[in-house]
XYZ file of C-alpha atoms in Angstrom:
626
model
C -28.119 38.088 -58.366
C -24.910 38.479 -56.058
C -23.710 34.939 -55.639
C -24.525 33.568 -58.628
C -22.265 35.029 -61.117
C -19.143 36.257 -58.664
C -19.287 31.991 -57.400
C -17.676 32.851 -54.299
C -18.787 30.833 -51.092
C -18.945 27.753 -53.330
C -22.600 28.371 -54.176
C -22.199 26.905 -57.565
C -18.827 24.848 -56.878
C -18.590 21.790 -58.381
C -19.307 19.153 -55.889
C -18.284 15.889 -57.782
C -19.048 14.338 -60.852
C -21.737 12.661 -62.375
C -22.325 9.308 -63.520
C -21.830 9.208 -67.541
C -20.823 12.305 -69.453
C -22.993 14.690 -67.483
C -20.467 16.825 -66.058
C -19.804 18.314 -62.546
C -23.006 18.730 -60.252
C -23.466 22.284 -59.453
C -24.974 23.015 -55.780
C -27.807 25.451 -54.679
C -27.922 26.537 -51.398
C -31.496 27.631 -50.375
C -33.389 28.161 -46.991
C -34.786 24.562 -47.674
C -31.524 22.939 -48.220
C -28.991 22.291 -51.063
C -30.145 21.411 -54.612
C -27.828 19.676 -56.755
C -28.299 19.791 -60.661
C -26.618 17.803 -63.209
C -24.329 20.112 -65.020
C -25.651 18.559 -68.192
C -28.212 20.885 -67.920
C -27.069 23.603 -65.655
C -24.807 24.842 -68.103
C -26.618 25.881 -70.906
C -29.409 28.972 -70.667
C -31.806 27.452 -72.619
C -31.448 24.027 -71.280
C -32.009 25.148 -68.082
C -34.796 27.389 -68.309
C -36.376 24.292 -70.114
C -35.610 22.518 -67.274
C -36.934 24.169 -64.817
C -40.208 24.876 -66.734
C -40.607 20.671 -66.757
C -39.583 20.276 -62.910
C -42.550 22.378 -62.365
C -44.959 21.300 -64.481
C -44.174 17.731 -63.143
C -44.232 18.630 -59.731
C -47.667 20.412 -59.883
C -49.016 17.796 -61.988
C -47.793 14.906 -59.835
C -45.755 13.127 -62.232
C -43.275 10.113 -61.398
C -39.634 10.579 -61.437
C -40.314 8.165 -64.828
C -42.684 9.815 -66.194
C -40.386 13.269 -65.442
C -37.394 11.669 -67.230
C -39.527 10.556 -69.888
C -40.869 14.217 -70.375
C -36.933 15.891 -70.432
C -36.123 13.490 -73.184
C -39.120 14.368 -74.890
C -38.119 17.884 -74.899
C -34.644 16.999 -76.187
C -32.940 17.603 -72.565
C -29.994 15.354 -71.848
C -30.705 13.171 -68.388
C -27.522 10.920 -68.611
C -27.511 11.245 -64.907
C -30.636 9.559 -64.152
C -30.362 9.165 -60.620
C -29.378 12.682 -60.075
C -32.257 14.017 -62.194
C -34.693 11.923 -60.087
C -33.544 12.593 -56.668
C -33.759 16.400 -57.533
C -37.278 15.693 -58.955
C -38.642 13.821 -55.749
C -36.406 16.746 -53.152
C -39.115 19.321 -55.245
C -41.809 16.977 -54.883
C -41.700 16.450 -51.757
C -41.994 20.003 -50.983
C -44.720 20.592 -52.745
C -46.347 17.955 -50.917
C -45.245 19.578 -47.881
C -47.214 23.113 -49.057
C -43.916 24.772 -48.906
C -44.918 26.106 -52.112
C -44.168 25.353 -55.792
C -41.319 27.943 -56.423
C -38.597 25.938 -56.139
C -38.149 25.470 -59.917
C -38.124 29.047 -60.822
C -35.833 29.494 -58.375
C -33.547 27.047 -59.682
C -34.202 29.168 -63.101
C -33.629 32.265 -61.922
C -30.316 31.384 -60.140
C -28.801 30.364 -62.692
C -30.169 33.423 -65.027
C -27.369 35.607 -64.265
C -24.614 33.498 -65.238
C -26.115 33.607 -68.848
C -26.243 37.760 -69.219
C -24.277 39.711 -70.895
C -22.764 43.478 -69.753
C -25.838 45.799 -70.665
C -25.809 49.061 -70.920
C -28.933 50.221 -68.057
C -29.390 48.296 -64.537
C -32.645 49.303 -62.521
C -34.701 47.737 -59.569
C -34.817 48.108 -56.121
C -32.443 45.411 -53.887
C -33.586 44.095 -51.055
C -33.049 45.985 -47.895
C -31.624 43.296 -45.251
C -29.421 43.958 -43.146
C -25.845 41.835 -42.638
C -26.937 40.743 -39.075
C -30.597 39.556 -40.140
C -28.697 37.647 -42.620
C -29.108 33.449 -42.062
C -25.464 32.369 -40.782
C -24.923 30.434 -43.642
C -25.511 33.207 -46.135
C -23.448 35.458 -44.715
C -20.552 33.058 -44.998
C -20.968 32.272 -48.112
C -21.492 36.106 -49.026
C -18.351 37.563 -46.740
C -15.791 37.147 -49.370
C -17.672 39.783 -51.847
C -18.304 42.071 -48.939
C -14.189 42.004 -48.959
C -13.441 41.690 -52.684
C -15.517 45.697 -53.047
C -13.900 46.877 -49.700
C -17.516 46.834 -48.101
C -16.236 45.907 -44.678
C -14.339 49.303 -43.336
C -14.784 48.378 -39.390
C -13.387 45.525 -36.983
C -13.517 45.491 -33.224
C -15.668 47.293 -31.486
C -16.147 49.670 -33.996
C -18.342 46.944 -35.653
C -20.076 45.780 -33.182
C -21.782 48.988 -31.805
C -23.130 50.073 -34.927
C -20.693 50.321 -37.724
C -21.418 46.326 -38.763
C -24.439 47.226 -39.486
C -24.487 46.754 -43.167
C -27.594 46.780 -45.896
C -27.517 44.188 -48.563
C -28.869 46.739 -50.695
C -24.984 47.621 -50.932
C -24.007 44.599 -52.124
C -26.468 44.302 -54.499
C -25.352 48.046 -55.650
C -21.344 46.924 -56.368
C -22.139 43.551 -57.884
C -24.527 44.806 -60.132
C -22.093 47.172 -61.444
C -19.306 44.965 -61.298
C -21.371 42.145 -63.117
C -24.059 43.515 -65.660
C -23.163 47.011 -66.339
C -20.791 47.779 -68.913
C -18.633 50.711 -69.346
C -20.401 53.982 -69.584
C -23.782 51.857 -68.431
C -25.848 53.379 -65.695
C -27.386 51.838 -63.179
C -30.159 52.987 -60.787
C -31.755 51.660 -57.447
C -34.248 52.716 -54.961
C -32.138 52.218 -51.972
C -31.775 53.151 -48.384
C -31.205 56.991 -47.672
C -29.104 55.774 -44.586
C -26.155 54.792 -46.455
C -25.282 58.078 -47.173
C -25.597 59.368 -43.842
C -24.303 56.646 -41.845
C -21.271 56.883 -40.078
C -19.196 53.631 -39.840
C -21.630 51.595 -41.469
C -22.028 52.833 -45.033
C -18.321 53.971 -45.178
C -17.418 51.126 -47.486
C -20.454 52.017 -49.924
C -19.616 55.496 -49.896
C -16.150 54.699 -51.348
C -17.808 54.330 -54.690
C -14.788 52.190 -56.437
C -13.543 48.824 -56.275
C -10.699 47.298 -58.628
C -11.820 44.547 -61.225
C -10.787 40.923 -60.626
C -7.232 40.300 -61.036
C -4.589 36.974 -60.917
C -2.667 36.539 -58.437
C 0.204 38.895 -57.305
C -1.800 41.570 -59.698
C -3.782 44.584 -58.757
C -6.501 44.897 -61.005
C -7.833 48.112 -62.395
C -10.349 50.851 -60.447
C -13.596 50.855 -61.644
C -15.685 54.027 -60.348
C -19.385 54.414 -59.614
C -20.207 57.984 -60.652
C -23.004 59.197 -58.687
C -25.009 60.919 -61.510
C -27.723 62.038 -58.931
C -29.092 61.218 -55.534
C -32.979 61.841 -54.953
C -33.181 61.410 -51.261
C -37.005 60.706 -50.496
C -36.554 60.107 -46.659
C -38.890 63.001 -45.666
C -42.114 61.309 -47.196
C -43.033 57.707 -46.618
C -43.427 56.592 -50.511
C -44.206 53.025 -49.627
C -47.001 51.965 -48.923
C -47.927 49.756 -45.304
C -43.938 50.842 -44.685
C -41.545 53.084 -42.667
C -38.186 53.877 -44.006
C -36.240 56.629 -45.337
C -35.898 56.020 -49.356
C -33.817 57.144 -51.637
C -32.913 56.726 -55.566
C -28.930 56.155 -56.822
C -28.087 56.723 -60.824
C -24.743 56.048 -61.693
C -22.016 55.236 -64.504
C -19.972 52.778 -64.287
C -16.749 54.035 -65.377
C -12.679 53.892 -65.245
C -11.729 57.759 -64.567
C -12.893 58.948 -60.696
C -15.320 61.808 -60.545
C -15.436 64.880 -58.423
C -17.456 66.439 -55.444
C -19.723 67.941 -54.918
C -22.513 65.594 -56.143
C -26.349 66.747 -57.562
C -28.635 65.762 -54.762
C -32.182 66.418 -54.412
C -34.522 66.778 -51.608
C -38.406 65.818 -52.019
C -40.645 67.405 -49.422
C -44.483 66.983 -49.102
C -46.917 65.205 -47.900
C -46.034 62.373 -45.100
C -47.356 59.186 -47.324
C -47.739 59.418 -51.076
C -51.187 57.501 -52.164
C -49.783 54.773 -54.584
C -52.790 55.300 -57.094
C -51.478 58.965 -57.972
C -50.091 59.497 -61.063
C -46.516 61.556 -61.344
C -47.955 64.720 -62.072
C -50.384 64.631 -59.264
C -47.370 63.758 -57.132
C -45.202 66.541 -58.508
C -48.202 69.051 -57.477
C -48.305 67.464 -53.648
C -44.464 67.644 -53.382
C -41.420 70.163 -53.700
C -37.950 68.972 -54.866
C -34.521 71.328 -53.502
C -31.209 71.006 -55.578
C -28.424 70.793 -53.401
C -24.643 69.488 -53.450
C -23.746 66.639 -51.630
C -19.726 65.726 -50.514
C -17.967 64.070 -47.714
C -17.984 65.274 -44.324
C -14.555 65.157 -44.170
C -12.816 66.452 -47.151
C -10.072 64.102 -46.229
C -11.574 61.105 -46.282
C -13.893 59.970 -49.007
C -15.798 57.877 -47.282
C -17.267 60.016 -44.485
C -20.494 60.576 -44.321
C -21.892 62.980 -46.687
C -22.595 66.693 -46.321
C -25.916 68.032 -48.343
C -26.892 71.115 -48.600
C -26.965 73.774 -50.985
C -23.885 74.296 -52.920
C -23.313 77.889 -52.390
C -23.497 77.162 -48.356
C -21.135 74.354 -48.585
C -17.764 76.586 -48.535
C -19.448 77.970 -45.145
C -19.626 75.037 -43.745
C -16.637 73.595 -44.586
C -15.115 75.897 -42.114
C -17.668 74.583 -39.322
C -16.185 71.228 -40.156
C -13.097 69.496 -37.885
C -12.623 68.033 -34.752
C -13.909 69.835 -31.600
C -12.090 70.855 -28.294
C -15.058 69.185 -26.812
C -15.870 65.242 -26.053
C -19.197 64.191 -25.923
C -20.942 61.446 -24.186
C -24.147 59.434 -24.054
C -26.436 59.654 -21.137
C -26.857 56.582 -18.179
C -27.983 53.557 -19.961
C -30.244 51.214 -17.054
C -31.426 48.932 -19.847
C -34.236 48.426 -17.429
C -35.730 52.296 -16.911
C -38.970 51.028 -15.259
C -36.522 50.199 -11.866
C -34.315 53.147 -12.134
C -36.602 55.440 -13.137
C -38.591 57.078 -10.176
C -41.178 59.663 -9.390
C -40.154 61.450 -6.074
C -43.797 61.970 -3.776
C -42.850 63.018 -0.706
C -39.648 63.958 2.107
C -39.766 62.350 5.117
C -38.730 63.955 8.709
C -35.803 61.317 9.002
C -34.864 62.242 5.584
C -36.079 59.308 3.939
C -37.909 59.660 0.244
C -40.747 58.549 -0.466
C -40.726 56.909 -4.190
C -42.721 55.351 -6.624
C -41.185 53.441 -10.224
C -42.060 54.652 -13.612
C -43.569 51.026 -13.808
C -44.575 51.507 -17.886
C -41.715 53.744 -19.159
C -39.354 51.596 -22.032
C -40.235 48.559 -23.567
C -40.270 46.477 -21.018
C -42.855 47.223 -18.136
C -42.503 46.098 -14.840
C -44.211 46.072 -11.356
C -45.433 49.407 -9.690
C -43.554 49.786 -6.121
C -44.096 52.530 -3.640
C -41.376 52.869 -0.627
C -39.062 54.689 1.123
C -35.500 55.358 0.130
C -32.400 57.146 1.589
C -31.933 60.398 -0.716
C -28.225 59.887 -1.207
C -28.270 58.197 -4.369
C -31.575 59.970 -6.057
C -30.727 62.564 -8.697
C -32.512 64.922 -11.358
C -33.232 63.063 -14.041
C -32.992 64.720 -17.774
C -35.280 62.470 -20.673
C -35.532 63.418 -24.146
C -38.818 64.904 -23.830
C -37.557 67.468 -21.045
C -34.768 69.361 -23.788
C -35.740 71.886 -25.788
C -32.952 74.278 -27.581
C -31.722 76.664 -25.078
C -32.945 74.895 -22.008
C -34.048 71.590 -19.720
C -36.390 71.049 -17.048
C -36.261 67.576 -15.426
C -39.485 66.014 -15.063
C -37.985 62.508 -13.035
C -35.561 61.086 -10.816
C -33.102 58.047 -10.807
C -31.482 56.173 -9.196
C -27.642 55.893 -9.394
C -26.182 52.579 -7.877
C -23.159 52.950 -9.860
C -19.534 54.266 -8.786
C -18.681 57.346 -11.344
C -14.981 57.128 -10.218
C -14.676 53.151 -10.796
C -17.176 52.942 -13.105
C -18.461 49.771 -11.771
C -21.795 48.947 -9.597
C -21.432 50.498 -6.101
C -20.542 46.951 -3.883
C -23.851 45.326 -2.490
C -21.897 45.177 0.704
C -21.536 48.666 0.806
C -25.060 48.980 -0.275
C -26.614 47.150 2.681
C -24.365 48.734 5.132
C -25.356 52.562 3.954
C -28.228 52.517 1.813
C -30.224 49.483 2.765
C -33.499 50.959 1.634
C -32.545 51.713 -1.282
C -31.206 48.055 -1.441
C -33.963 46.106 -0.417
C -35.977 48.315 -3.195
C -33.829 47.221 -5.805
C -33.557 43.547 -4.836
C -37.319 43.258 -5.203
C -36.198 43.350 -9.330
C -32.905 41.301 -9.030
C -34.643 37.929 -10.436
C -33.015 34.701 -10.015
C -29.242 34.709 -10.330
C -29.301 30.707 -11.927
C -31.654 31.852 -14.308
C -31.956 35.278 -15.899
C -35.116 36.462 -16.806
C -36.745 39.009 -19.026
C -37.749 41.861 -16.982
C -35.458 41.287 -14.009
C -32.220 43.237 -13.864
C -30.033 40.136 -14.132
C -32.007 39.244 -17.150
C -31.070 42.978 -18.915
C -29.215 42.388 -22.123
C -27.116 44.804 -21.302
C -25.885 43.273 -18.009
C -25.491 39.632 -19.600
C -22.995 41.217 -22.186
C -20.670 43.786 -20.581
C -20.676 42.365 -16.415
C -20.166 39.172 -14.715
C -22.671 37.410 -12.593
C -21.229 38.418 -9.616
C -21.010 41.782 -10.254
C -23.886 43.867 -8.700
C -27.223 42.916 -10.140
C -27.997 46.678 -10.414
C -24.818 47.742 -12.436
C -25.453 50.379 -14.876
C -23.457 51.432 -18.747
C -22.134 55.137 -19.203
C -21.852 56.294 -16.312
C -18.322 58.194 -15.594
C -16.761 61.196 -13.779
C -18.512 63.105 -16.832
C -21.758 62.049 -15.387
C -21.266 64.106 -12.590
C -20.280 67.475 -13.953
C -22.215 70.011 -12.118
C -22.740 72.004 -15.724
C -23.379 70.281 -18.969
C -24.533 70.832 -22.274
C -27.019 68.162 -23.810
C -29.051 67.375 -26.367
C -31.004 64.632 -27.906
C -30.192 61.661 -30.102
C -33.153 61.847 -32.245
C -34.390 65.420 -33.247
C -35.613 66.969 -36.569
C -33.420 69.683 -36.328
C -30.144 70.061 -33.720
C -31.303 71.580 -30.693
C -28.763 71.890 -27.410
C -29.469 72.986 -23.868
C -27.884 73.436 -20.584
C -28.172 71.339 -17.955
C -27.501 72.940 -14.323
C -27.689 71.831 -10.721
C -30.866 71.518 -9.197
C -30.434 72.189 -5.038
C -26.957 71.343 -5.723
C -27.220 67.810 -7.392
C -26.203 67.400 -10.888
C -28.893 66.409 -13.791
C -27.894 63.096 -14.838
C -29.206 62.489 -19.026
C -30.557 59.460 -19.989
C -29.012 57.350 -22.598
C -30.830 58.766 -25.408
C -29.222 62.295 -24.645
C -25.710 63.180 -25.476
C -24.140 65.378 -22.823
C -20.814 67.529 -22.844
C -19.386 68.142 -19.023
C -17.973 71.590 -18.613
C -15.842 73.294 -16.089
C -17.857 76.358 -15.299
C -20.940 77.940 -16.154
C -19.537 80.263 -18.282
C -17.518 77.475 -20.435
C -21.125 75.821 -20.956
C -22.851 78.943 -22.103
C -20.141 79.530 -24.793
C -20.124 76.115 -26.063
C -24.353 76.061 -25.548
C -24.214 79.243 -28.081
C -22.079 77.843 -31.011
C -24.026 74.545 -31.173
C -27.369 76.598 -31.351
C -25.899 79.023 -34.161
C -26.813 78.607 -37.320
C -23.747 77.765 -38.967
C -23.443 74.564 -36.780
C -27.512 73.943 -37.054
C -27.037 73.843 -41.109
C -23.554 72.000 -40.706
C -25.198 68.954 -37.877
C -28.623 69.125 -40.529
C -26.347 68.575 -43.170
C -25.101 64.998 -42.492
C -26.743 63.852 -39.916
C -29.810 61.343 -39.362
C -32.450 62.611 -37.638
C -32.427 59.848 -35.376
C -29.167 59.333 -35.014
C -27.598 62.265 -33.641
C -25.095 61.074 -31.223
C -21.602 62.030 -29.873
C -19.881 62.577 -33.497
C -21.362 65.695 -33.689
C -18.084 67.171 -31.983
C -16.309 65.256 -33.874
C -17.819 67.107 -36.935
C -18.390 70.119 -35.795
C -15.064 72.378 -34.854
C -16.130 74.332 -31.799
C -12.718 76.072 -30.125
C -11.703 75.602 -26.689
C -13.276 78.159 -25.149
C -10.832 81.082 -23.327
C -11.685 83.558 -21.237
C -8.747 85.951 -22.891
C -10.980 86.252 -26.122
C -13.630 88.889 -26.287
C -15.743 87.292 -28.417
C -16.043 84.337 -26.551
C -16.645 85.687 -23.758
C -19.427 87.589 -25.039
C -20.669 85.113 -27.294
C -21.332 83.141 -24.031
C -23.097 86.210 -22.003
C -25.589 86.398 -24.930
C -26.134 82.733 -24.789
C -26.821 83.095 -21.103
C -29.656 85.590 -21.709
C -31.156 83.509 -24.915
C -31.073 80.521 -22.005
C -32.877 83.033 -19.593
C -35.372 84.145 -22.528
C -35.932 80.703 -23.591
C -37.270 79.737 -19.738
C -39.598 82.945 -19.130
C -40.680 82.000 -22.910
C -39.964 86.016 -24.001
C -40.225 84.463 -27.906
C -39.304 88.197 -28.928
C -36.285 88.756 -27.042
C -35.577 85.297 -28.052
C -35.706 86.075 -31.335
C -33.272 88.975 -31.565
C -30.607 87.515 -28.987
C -30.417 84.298 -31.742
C -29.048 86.537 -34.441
C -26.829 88.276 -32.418
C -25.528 84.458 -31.710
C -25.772 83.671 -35.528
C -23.464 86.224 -35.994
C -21.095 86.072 -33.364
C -20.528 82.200 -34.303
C -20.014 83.168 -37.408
C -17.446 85.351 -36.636
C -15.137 82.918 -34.459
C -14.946 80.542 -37.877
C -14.136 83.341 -39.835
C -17.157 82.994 -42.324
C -17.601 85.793 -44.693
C -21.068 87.197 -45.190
C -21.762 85.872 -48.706
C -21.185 82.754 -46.986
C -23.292 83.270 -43.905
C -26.047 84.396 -45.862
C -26.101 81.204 -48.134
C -26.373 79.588 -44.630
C -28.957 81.637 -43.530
C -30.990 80.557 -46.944
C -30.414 77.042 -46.405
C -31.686 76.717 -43.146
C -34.715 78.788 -44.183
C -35.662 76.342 -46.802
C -35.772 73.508 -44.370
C -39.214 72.148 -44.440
C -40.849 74.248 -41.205
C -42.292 71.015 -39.523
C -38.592 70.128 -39.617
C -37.671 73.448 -37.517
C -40.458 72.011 -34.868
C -40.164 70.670 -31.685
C -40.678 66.940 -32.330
C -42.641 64.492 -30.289
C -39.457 62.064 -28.592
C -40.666 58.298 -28.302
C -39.863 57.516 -24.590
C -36.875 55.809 -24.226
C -36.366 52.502 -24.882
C -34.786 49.804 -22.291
C-alpha cells in the first residue's frame, strides 16, 4: 500500500528480462525473501489476481511445477517464461512445506493491487502503527526515499536520535494514501495514533499537512494540502480491545488551496475500556464528546505541536505561549537506580552512614547490600511519587559519584583516596570490565553509549552545576494534569530529582516561589494541558510556556511570589481551604502579568473545569525505570 504504487526502493524494479516475450521480472521483497514474477503476468490486474488464485490452489493441493504450468495455460495465463514460473511455484511450495503458512500468494495479489486502482473519491482503514525504528533494516531503506519525497523527516543529529526519529508508519501510510488513491476533493479517514499531534520533533513532518505532487527534474511540482476536516482524539478511553494506546480518528480532503486554523477537534471521555460488543448508541450513553479548536503551538511554525482546547480560550492562551526566561532540565539519570538508589538507616559516631540499596526499584533488580558509607556524597533524593503541586517531600537518598562542575564521574583515584567506603560499595556492582553485563554498571546502556571504558564504572547522565542549585522548581514527566513544586534544602544539602522529574535551578527562594506560582496558575495549567502528552511532559514546557524573568522591581511579582509561598506552606500543613482561596488569588495575579483580559480568563477558567475530574487527580507514577 506505500511501496507498491510510489516504486521507490526498487521494490518492483525491473531486475532483468525474461526468456521469450515475457517482459521484465518484477521483484517482491518480503520477510521470507525476494519473489520474482514474470512480468507477463504481473502487469495486468486480472492476470495477476488469476495468478495468484492458481499459485495457491497448487500449492495447497500439492501440485507439480507441470502440473502448475499446465493449470495457468488452462486458464488462458501466458507462462512463456517457464522456468521463471516454476522456480516461483517451488520458492511457495517450499514454504508451505515449511508451515510458514500459505499466504504467500495473496500476498503476491495484494501487492500488486494498488498499482491497478484508480483515484477514488473516499479512503478509510486504520494503518498499521509501527514505528520507523521497529522497522526491518531493509524496509526502511527501501521506504526512506518517500519519508523524504512528503517532507516526513524534519530532524537530523541529535535531535533524531533522542526522540524526534521516532516516527509512526501510520504517517506514511496517511500521505501516500492521499497522494496515491484519493482524488481531488476525496476524503480520507484513519484511526491513527493521537501522538502525532502532540509530539514534539517527531510528528512535525506529519503535522505539515502538504507535500508537492511529483515533478521532472529541475521542476517544483504543485502543493497538495490535507485539510483536516476533524480530529476525534479518543486517547482518554482504551477503545481496543487486549490494547494500550492513545487513539485517535483523522478526516481529511485532499485538496490544492491550504486551509486555516483553528481546526474542529473533539474530545471523548468515559469509561476506561469500551466493551467491543456495544452498539454506538450504547457507547454514546457511556461517553461524553467536548468540541474544541485545535492549532499549532507556535503560531509561527506550522508544524509545532498542536494546541486544543476550546476555541474561545485559545486567544488566552496564545498570550501564555513563547519562550521562557527559564531553562529546564531533566533529573540524574543512573540507568541502574537499584545501586544509586539508597535507604539511609542509621548515623554512625565516626560519621559514617549506615545504608541499604533500593535492591527492586527500576526494571532491572539487583542484589540487596547493607554497609557503611562516608556521608559526603549522599543527598535527598526527589522521585516522581514524592511531587505533588505546590510541594515535595523526599522519601530516598542517592548517591552522587559524579563531578557537577566537569560533568564527568568523580576519578576512582580520588574515590579510593577520600571516599573508599563508598567505593568499595559501588565496586561490588562494577561487573567485569572485558565483558559487560546486564545488571552491572558497566553493562548500563547508558554507560556503553555516552562514556568510554575507562571512564569511571559509576559515571552518571544529567548531572550539572544545575543539579546543585540549593532552590529548584520541579515537576514530573508524566502527570495527568501539570503540577510543579519546590524543591528546598534539607539540613543544608540540595534535593537532587531523578530523571523522570524536570527541574528549574533558581537563584533565591524568592525567584523560585514566583516562577513555582505562574506554572501552577491556571492560564499555564490549560496552556501545558493543551499540547502536551500526559506522559511526556518534559523540559519544552518553558519553551512553550512564556514565564518573565522574574524582578524584584515589579510589584506584582513580587507579590505573586509571597502568595505562592503561603499556597506552598498551605499545601504542607494540608489547610485544603486556605489552599483553595490563595490559588485564585494566583489565577489571577498570573493572569495579570500576561495581560489576559477577563473574557479571556474566564474561557480559561471553563476549560480547565471541563477537564475530566480523574484528570485533575493526583495520579499513581510508575517507579522509575533504569
Amino acid at each position: 500500500a506505500i511501496m507498491t504504487p510510489s516504486r521507490y526502493g526498487e521494490l518492483f524494479a525491473g531486475t532483468g528480462e525474461a526468456s521469450g516475450d515475457s517482459g521484465p521480472i518484477r521483484e517482491l521483497r518480503t520477510s521470507v525473501g525476494q519473489f520474482l514474477i514474470p512480468g507477463e503476468v504481473a502487469d495486468d490486474q486480472y492476470r495477476i489476481g488469476r495468478y495468484a488464485d492458481i499459485l495457491e490452489f497448487c500449492t495447497r493441493n500439492r501440485y507439480t511445477p507441470e502440473e502448475f504450468l499446465d493449470q495457468c495455460r488452462k486458464k488462458g495465463l501466458p507462462v512463456t517464461a517457464a522456468e521463471l514460473h516454476k522456480k516461483l511455484f517451488q520458492k511457495l511450495a517450499e514454504l508451505d512445506a515449511d508451515n510458514q503458512n500459505g499466504v504467500w500468494a495473496r500476498i503476491i495479489k495484494n501487492a500488486f493491487a494498488p498499482l491497478f486502482i484508480s483515484d477514488v473519491d473516499f479512503v478509510a482503514g486504520n494503518p498499521p502503527w509501527v514505528n520507523w525504528e521497529s522497522l526491518p533494516n531493509g524496509y526502511r531503506d527501501g521506504m526512506k526515499p518517500l519519508w523524504d519525497r512528503y517532507g516526513l523527516f524534519t530532524l537530523s543529529g541529535s535531535a533524531a536520535r533522542l526522540g524526534g526519529g521516532k516516527k509512526d508508519l501510520s504517517m506514511l501510510f496517511a500521505y501516500s494514501a492521499v497522494d496515491n488513491y484519493l482524488r481531488f476533493g476525496g476524503r480520507l479517514g484513519f484511526v491513527i495514533t493521537q501522538s502525532i499531534f502532540k509530539t514534539q520533533g517527531a510528528g512535525d513532518g506529519f503535522r505539515q499537512l502538504r507535500y508537492r505532487t511529483a515533478v521532472e527534474e529541475n521542476s517544483h511540482g504543485d502543493m497538495v494540502y490535507l485539510n483536516p476536516l476533524h480530529i476525534h482524539d479518543l486517547s482518554a478511553m482504551q477503545v481496543f480491545e487486549g490494547a494500550t494506546n492513545r487513539t485517535a480518528v483523522f478526516v481529511c480532503e485532499k485538496r490544492t488551496e491550504p486551509f486555516s486554523y483553528p481546526l474542529p477537534y473533539t474530545v471523548w471521555r468515559g469509561a476506561s475500556r469500551i466493551p467491543q460488543e456495544l452498539t454506538l448508541d450504547e457507547v454514546r450513553a457511556m461517553v461524553t464528546a467536548t468540541d474544541l479548536g485545535a492549532a499549532p503551538v507556535d503560531s509561527n511554525n506550522a508544524s509545532s505541536p498542536w494546541l486544543t482546547a476550546p476555541e474561545e480560550a485559545l486567544s488566552g492562551i496564545r498570550k501564555v505561549i513563547g519562550p521562557s526566561s527559564y531553562t529546564a532540565y531533566a533529573g540524574c539519570c543512573t540507568w541502574l537506580n537499584g545501586v544509586f538508589w539508597i535507604r539511609v538507616i542509621a548515623e554512625w559516631r565516626d560519621e559514617k552512614l549506615v545504608i541499604e540499596n533500593l535492591h527492586d526499584v527500576g526494571r532491572i533488580p539487583v542484589k540487596q547490600v547493607q554497609t557503611a558509607i562516608e556521608p559526603d556524597l549522599v543527598y535527598p533524593l526527589l522521585r516522581g511519587r514524592d511531587v505533588r503541586r505546590w510541594r515535595a517531600e523526599p522519601s530516598a537518598h542517592i548517591i552522587l559519584a559524579q563531578d557537577p562542575k566537569t560533568r564527568a564521574g568523580i576519578p576512582e583515584s580520588e574515590m579510593k583516596l577520600r571516599w573508599p567506603q563508598t567505593y568499595a560499595y559501588l565496586k561490588q556492582f562494577e561487573g567485569d570490565p572485558s565483558k559487560p553485563e546486564h545488571g552491572t554498571l558497566r553493562g548500563r546502556s547508558g554507560y556503553r553509549r555516552y562514556f568510554k571504558p575507562t571512564d569511571p564504572f559509576y559515571s552518571m547522565y544529567n548531572v550539572g552545576p544545575y543539579t546543585m542549585a540549593k532552590w529548584k522548581v520541579v515537576w514530573r514527566e508524566q502527570t495527568a494534569l501539570f503540577q510543579a513544586a519546590l524543591a528546598g534544602p534539607i539540613s543544608k544539602l540540595p534535593m537532587l530529582p531523578d530523571h523522570k522529574l524536570m527541574m528549574v535551578p533558581c537563584a533565591t527562594q524568592q525567584q523560585a516561589h514566583y516562577l513555582l506560582g505562574m506554572l501552577n496558575s491556571a492560564p499555564c495549567l490549560l496552556a501545558v494541558h493543551s499540547y502536551v502528552i500526559s506522559t511526556s511532559t518534559s523540559t519544552h514546557v518553558l519553551s512553550n510556556v512564556a514565564v518573565p524573568a522574574f524582578s524584584k522591581e515589579d510589584p506584582a511579582h513580587v507579590k505573586l511570589a509571597d502568595v505562592a509561598r503561603r499556597c506552598r506552606n498551605a499545601a504542607e500543613k494540608g489547610d485544603e481551604k486556605k489552599l483553595l482561596t490563595l490559588q485564585t488569588t494566583i489565577d489571577e495575579m498570573a493572569a495579570g502579568i500576561w495581560n489576559i483580559t477577563k473574557e479571556e480568563f474566564h474561557a480559561i477558567q471553563h476549560g480547565l473545569r471541563e477537564l475530566k475530574p480523574a484528570e485533575s487527580a493526583e495520579p499513581s507514577t510508575p517507579e522509575s525505570g533504569d
